[in-house]
mmCIF file of C-alpha atoms in Angstrom:
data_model
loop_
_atom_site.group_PDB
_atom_site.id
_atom_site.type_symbol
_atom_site.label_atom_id
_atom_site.label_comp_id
_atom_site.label_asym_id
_atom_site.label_seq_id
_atom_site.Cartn_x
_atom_site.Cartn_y
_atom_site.Cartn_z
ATOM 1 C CA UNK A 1 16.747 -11.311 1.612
ATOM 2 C CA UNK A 2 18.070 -11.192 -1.922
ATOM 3 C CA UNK A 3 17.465 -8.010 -4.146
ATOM 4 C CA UNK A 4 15.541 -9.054 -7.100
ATOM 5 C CA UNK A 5 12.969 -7.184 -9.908
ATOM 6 C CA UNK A 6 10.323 -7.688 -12.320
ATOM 7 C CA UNK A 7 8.971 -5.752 -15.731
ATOM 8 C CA UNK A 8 5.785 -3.877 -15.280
ATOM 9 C CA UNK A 9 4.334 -2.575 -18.354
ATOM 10 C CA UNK A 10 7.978 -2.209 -20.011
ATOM 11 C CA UNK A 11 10.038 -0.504 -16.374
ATOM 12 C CA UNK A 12 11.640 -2.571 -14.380
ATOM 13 C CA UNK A 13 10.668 -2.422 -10.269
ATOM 14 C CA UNK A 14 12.872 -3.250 -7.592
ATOM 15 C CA UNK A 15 12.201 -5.665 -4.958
ATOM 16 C CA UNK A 16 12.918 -7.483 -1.841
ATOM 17 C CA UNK A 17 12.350 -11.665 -2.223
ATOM 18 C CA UNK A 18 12.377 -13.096 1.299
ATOM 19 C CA UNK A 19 12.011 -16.645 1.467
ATOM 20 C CA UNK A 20 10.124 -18.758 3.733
ATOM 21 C CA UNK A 21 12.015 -19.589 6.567
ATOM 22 C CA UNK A 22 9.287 -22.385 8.271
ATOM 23 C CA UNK A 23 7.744 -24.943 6.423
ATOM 24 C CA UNK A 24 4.282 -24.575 8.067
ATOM 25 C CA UNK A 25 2.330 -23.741 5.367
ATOM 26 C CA UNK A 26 3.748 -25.373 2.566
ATOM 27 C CA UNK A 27 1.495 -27.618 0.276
ATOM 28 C CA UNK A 28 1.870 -29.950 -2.235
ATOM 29 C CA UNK A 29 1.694 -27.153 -4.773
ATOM 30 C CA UNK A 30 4.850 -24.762 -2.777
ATOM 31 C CA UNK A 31 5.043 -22.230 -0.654
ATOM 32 C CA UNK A 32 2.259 -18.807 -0.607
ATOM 33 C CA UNK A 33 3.878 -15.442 -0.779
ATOM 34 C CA UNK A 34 2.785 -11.987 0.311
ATOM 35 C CA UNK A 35 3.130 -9.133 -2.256
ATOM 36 C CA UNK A 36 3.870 -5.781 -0.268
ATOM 37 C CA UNK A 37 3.846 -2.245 -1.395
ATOM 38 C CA UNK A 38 3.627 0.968 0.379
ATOM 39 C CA UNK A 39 1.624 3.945 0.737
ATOM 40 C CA UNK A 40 1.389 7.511 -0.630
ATOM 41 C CA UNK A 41 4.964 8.077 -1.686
ATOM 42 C CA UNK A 42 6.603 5.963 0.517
ATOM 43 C CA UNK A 43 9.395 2.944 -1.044
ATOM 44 C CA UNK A 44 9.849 -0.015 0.032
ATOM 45 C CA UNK A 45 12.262 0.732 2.710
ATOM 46 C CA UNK A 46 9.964 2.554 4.749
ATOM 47 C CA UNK A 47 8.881 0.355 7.963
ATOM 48 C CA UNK A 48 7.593 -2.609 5.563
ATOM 49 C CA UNK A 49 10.669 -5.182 6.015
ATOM 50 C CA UNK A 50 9.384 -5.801 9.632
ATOM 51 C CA UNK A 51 6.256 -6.871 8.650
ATOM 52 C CA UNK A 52 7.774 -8.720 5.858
ATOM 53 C CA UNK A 53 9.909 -10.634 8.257
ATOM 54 C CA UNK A 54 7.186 -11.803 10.426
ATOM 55 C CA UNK A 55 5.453 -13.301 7.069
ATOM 56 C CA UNK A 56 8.629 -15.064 6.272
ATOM 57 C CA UNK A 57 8.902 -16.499 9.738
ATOM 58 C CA UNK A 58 5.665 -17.673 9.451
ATOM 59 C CA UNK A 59 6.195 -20.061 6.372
ATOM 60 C CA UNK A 60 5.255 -17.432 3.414
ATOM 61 C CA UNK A 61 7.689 -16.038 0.737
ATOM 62 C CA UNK A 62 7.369 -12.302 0.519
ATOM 63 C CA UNK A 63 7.771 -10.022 -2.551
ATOM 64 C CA UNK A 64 8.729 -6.365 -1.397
ATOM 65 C CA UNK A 65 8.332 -3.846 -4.651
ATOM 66 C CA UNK A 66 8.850 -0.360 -5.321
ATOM 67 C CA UNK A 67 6.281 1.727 -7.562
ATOM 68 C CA UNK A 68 7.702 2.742 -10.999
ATOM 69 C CA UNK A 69 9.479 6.155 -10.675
ATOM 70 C CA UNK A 70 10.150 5.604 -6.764
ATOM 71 C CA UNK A 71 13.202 4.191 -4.605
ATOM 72 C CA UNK A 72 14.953 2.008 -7.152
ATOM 73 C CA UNK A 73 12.715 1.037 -9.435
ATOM 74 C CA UNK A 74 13.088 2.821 -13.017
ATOM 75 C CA UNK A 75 10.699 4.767 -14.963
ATOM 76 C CA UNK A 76 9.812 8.202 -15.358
ATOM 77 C CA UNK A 77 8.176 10.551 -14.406
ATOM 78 C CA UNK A 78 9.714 10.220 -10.652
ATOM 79 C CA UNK A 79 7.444 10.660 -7.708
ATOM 80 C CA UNK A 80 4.523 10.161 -9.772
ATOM 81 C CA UNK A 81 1.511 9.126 -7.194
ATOM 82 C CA UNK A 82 -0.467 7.505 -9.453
ATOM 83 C CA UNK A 83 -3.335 5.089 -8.289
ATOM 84 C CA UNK A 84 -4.237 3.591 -11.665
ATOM 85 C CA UNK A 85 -0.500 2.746 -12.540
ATOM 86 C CA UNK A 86 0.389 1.427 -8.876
ATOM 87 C CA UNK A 87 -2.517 -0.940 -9.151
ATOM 88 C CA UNK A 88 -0.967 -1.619 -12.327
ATOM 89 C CA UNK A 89 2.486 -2.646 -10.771
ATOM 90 C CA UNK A 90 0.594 -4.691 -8.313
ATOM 91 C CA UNK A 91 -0.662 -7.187 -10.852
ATOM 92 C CA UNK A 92 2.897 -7.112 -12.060
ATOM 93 C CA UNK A 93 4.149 -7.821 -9.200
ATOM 94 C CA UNK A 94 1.600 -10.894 -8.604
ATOM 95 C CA UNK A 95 2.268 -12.449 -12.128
ATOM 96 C CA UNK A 96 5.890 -12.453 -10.698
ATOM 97 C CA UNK A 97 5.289 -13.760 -7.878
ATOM 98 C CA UNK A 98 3.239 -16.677 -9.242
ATOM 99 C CA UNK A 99 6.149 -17.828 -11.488
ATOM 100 C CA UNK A 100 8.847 -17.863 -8.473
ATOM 101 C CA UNK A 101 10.035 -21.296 -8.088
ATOM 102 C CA UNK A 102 8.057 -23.305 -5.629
ATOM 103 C CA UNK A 103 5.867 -20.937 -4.764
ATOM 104 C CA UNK A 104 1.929 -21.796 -5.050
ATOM 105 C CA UNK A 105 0.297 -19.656 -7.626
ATOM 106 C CA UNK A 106 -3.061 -20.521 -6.384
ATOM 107 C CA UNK A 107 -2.023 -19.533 -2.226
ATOM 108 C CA UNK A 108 -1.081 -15.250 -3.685
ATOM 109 C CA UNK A 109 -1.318 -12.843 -0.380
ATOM 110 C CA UNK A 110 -2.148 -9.186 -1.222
ATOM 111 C CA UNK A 111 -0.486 -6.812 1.460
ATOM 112 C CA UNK A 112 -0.901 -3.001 1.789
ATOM 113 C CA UNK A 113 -0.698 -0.072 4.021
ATOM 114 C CA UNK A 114 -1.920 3.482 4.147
ATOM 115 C CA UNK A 115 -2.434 4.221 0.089
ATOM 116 C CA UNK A 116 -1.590 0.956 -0.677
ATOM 117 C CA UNK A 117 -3.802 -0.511 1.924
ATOM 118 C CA UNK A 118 -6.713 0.437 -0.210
ATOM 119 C CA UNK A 119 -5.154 -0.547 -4.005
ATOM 120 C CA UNK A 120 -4.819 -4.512 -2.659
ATOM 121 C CA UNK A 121 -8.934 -4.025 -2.420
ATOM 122 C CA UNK A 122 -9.400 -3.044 -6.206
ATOM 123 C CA UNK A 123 -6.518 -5.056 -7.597
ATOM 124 C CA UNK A 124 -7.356 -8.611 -5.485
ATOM 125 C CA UNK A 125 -10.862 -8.401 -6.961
ATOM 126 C CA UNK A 126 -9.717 -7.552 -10.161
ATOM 127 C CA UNK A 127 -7.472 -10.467 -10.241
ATOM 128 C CA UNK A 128 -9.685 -13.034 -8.939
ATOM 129 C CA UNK A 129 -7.451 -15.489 -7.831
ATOM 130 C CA UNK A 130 -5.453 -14.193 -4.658
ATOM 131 C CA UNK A 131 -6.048 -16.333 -1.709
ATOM 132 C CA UNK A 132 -6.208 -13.574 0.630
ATOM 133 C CA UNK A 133 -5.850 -9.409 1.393
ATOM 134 C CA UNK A 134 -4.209 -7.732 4.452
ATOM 135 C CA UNK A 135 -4.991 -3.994 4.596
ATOM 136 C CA UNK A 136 -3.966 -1.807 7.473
ATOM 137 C CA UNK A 137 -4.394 1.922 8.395
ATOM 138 C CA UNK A 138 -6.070 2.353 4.881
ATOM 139 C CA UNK A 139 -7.075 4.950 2.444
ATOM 140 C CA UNK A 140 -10.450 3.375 1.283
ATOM 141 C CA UNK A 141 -12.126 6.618 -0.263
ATOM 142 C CA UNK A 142 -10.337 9.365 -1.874
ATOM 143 C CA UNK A 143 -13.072 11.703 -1.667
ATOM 144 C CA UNK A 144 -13.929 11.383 1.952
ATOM 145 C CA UNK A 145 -9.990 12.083 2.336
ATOM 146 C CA UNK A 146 -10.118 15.171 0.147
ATOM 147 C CA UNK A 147 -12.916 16.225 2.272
ATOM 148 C CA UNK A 148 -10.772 15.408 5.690
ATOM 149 C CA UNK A 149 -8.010 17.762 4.140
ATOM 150 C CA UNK A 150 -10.745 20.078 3.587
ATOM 151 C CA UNK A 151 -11.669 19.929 6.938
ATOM 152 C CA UNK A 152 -8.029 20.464 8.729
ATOM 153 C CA UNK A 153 -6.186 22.637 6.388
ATOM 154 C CA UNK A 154 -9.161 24.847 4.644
ATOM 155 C CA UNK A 155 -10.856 25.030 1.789
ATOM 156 C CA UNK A 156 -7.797 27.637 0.561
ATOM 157 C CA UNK A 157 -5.874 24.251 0.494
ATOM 158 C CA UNK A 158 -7.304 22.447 -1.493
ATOM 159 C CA UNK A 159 -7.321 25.721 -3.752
ATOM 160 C CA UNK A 160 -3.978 25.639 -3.735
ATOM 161 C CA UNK A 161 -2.857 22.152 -4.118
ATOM 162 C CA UNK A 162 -5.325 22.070 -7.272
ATOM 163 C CA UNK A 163 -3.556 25.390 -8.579
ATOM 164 C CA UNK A 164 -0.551 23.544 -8.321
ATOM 165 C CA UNK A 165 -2.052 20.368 -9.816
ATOM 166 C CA UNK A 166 -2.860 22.061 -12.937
ATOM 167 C CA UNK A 167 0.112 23.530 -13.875
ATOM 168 C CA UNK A 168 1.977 20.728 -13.586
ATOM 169 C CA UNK A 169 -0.489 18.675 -16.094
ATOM 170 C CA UNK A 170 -0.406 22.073 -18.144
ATOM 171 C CA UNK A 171 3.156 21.011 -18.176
ATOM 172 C CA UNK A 172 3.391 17.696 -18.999
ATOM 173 C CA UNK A 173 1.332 18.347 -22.267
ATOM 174 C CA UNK A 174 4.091 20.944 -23.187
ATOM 175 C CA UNK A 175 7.113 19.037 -22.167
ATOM 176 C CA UNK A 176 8.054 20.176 -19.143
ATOM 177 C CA UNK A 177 9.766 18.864 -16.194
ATOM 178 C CA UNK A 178 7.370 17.862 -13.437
ATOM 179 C CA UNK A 179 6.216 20.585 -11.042
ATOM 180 C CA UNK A 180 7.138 19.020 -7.649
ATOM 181 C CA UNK A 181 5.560 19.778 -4.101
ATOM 182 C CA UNK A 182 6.122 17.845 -0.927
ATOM 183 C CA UNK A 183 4.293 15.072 0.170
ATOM 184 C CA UNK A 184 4.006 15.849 3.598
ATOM 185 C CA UNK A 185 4.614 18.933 5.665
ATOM 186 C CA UNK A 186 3.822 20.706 8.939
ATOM 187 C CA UNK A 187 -0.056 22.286 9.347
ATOM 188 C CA UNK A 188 -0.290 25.358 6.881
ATOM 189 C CA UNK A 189 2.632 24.523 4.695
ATOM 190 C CA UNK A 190 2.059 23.585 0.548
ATOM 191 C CA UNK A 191 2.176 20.013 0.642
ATOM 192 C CA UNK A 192 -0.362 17.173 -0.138
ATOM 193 C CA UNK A 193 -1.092 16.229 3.571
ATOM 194 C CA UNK A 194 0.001 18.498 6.643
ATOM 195 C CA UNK A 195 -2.188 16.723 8.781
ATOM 196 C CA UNK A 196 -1.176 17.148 12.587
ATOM 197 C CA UNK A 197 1.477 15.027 13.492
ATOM 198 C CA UNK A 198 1.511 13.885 9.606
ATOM 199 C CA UNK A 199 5.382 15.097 9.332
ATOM 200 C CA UNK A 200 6.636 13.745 12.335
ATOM 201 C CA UNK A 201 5.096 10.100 11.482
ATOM 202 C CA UNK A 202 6.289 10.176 8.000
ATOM 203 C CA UNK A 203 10.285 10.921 8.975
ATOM 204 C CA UNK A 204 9.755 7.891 11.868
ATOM 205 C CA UNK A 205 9.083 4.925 9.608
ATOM 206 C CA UNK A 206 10.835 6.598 6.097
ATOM 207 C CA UNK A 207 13.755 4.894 4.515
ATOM 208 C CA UNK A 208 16.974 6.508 2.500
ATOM 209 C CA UNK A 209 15.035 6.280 -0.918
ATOM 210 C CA UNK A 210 12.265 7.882 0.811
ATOM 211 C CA UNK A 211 12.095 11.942 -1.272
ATOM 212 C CA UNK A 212 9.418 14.057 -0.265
ATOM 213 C CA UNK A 213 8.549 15.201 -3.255
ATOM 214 C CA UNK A 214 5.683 14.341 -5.892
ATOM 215 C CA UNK A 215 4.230 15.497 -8.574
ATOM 216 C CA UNK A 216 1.719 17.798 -8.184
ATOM 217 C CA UNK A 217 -0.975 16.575 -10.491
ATOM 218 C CA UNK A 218 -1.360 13.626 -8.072
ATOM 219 C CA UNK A 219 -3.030 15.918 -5.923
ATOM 220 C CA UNK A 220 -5.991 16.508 -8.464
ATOM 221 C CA UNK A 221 -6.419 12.824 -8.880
ATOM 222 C CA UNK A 222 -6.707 11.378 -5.254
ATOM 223 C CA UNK A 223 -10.946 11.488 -5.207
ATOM 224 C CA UNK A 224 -11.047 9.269 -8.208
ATOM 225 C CA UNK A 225 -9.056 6.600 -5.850
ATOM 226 C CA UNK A 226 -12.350 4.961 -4.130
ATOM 227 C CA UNK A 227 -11.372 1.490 -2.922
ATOM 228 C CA UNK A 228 -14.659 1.228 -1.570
ATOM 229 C CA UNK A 229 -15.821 1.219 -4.795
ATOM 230 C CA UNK A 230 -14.118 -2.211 -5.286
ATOM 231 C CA UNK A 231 -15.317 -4.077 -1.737
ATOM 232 C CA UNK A 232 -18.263 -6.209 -2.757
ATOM 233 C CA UNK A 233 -16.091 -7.646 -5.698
ATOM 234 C CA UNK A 234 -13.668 -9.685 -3.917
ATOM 235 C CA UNK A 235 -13.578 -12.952 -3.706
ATOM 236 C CA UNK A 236 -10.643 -13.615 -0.889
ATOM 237 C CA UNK A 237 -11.095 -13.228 2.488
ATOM 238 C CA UNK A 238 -9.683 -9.374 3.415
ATOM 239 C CA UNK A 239 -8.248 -8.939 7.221
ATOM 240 C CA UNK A 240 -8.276 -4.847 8.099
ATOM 241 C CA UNK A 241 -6.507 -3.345 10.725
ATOM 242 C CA UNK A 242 -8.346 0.083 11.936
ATOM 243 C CA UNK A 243 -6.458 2.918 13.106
ATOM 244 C CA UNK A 244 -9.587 4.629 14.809
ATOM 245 C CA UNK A 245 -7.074 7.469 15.551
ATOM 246 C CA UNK A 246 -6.192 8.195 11.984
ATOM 247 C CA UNK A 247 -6.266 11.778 10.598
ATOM 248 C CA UNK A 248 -5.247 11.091 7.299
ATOM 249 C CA UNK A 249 -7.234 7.698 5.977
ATOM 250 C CA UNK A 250 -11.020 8.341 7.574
ATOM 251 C CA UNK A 251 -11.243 4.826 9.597
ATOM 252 C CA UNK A 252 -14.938 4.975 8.341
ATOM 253 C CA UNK A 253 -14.002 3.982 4.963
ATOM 254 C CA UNK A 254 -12.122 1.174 6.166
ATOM 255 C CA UNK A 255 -15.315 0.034 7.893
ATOM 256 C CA UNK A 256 -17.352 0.196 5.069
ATOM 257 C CA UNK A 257 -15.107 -2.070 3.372
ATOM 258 C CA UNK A 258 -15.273 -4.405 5.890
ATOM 259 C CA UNK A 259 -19.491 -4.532 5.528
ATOM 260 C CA UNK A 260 -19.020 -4.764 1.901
ATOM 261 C CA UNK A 261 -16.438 -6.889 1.749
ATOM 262 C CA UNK A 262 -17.428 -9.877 -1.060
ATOM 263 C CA UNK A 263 -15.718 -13.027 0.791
ATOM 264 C CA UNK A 264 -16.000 -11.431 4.375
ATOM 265 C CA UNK A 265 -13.995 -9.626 6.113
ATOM 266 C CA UNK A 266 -11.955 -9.808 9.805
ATOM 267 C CA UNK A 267 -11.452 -6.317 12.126
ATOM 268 C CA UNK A 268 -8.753 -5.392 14.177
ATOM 269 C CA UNK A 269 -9.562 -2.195 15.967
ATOM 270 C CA UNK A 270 -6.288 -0.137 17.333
ATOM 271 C CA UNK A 271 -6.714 2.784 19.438
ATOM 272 C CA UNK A 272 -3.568 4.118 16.722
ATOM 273 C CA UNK A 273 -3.000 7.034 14.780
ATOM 274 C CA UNK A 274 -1.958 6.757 10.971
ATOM 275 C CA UNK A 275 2.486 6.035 11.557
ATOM 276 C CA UNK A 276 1.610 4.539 14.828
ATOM 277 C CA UNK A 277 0.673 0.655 14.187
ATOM 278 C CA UNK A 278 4.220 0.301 12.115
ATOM 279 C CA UNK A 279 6.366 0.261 15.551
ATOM 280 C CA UNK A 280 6.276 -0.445 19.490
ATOM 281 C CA UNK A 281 3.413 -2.750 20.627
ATOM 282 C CA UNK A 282 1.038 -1.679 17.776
ATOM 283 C CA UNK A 283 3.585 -3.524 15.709
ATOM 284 C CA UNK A 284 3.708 -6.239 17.802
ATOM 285 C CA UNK A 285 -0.627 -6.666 18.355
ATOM 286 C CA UNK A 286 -1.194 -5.753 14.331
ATOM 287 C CA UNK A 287 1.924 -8.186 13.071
ATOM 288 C CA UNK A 288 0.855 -10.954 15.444
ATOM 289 C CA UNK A 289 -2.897 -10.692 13.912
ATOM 290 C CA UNK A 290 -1.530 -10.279 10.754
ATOM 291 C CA UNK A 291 0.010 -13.568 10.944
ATOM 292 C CA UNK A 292 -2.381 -15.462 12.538
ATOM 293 C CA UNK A 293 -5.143 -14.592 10.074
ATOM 294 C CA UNK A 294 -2.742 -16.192 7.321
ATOM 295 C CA UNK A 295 -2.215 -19.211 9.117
ATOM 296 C CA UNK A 296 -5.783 -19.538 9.066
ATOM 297 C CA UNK A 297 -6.370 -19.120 5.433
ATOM 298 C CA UNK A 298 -3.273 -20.444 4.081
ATOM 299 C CA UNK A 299 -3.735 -23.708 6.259
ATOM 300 C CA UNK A 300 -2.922 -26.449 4.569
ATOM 301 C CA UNK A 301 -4.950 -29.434 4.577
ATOM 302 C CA UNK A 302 -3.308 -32.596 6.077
ATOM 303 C CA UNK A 303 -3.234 -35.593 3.470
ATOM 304 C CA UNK A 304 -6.605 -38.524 4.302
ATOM 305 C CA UNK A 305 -5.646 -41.374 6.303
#
């Protein structure tokens, strides 16, 4: 695994390159690679490499990134969750990819999980070209999550967090430092989810860049982040993993995606909550599908007699 970076939109973001160690699905043309990021103010540290390592196994190169502003990636502000730019450092990240040497710019995997799970969705149809999109344990609809925070912490919640939310963009137009609140936190506590079990799962999979802090206008933005929005666009087959346990991402979202899905769409159903499919034998079942779905697509094509 060699440390590595690229330049979105003038900041540089840190990444992971791990290089095919098979040659099963290597073409004329190179090698496909999987572009990773993570979820809602997670880095790249936190429970991805795993997943990255069964993709390299497998024959694909993998490109492991952190957001602007998080882990080690530059730009400020820091801890800025920020749909519109992440999506943004996604098709950074796949213009980088596409020049690696002898890797096939045509045979581009989108990866993402929990936040980012749903920005592959907008970004792969946007693009146009990726050959494929893995999304697990997904946030597909930002206003059917708003409502689910609604429904577990109270309406004086999401009160709060948008109190919060506006003096901090108050702020920014006068120059001050960003007004921080935690991502995650126990049920009742000021942060953006303190769904039950939400802390414990976050400290299980996070990583030493990991800060669990953000800035709190992010709160006031996460119902304009409908992935769903995006479904019937794509034009690459899209292979979803369900956590029909999950508090925080409504798994009916996910399955809407999957009807509207532009270039079809496979289902892997998990009796999982939210942190659960990234260890244990979730791991194993969702990694193992995950796999085999890209040797399916990424198949290449033996040469005519």
């Amino acid at each position: 695994m060699d440390d590595t970076g690229f330049d979105s939109h003038g900041t540089r973001c840190a990444a992971w390159y791990l290089h095919a160690e098979a040659d099963a699905l290597t073409g004329d043309r190179g090698r496909p690679c999987v572009v990773m990021g993570h979820g809602f103010g997670a880095t790249k540290d936190a429970g991805l490499l795993p997943f990255a390592e069964r993709f390299a196994a497998a024959g694909c190169d993998v490109l492991v990134f952190d957001y602007r502003g998080y882990g080690l990636s530059d730009g400020t502000p820091r801890q800025n969750v920020a749909h519109l730019k992440h999506r943004q450092d996604y098709h950074a990240a796949i213009a980088h990819a596409r020049g690696l040497p002898g890797v096939d710019p045509e045979r581009i995997v989108l990866w993402g999980s929990s936040y980012s799970g749903g920005h592959v969705v907008p970004v792969a149809a946007k693009d146009g070209q990726v050959a494929a999109v893995i999304s697990q344990g997904a946030a597909m609809d930002g206003l059917v999550a708003l409502l689910e925070i609604g429904k577990y912490a109270g309406v004086g919640q999401l009160l709060k967090l948008t109190g919060h939310a506006l003096w901090d963009m108050v702020g920014s137009l006068l120059g001050r430092a960003p007004h921080l609140i935690p991502v995650v936190g126990p049920p009742g506590s000021l942060a953006a989810i303190t769904a039950e079990g939400a802390e414990t799962g976050y400290r299980s999979i996070m990583g030493p860049t990991f800060r669990n802090e953000m800035c709190a206008r992010g709160a006031a933005i996460i119902p304009l982040n409908r992935p769903v929005t995006a479904a019937a666009k794509l034009r690459a087959p899209i292979f979803l993993v369900v956590a029909t346990e999950d508090n925080i991402c409504p798994p009916a979202a996910v399955r809407a995606v999957a009807r509207k899905a532009g270039a079809g769409s496979e289902v892997l159903e998990l009796e999982s909550g939210h942190f659960d499919i990234y260890t244990g034998d979730l791991f194993e079942r969702g990694s193992a599908a995950q796999v085999a779905f890209l040797e399916r697509v990424l198949k290449v094509s033996a040469p005519a007699a």
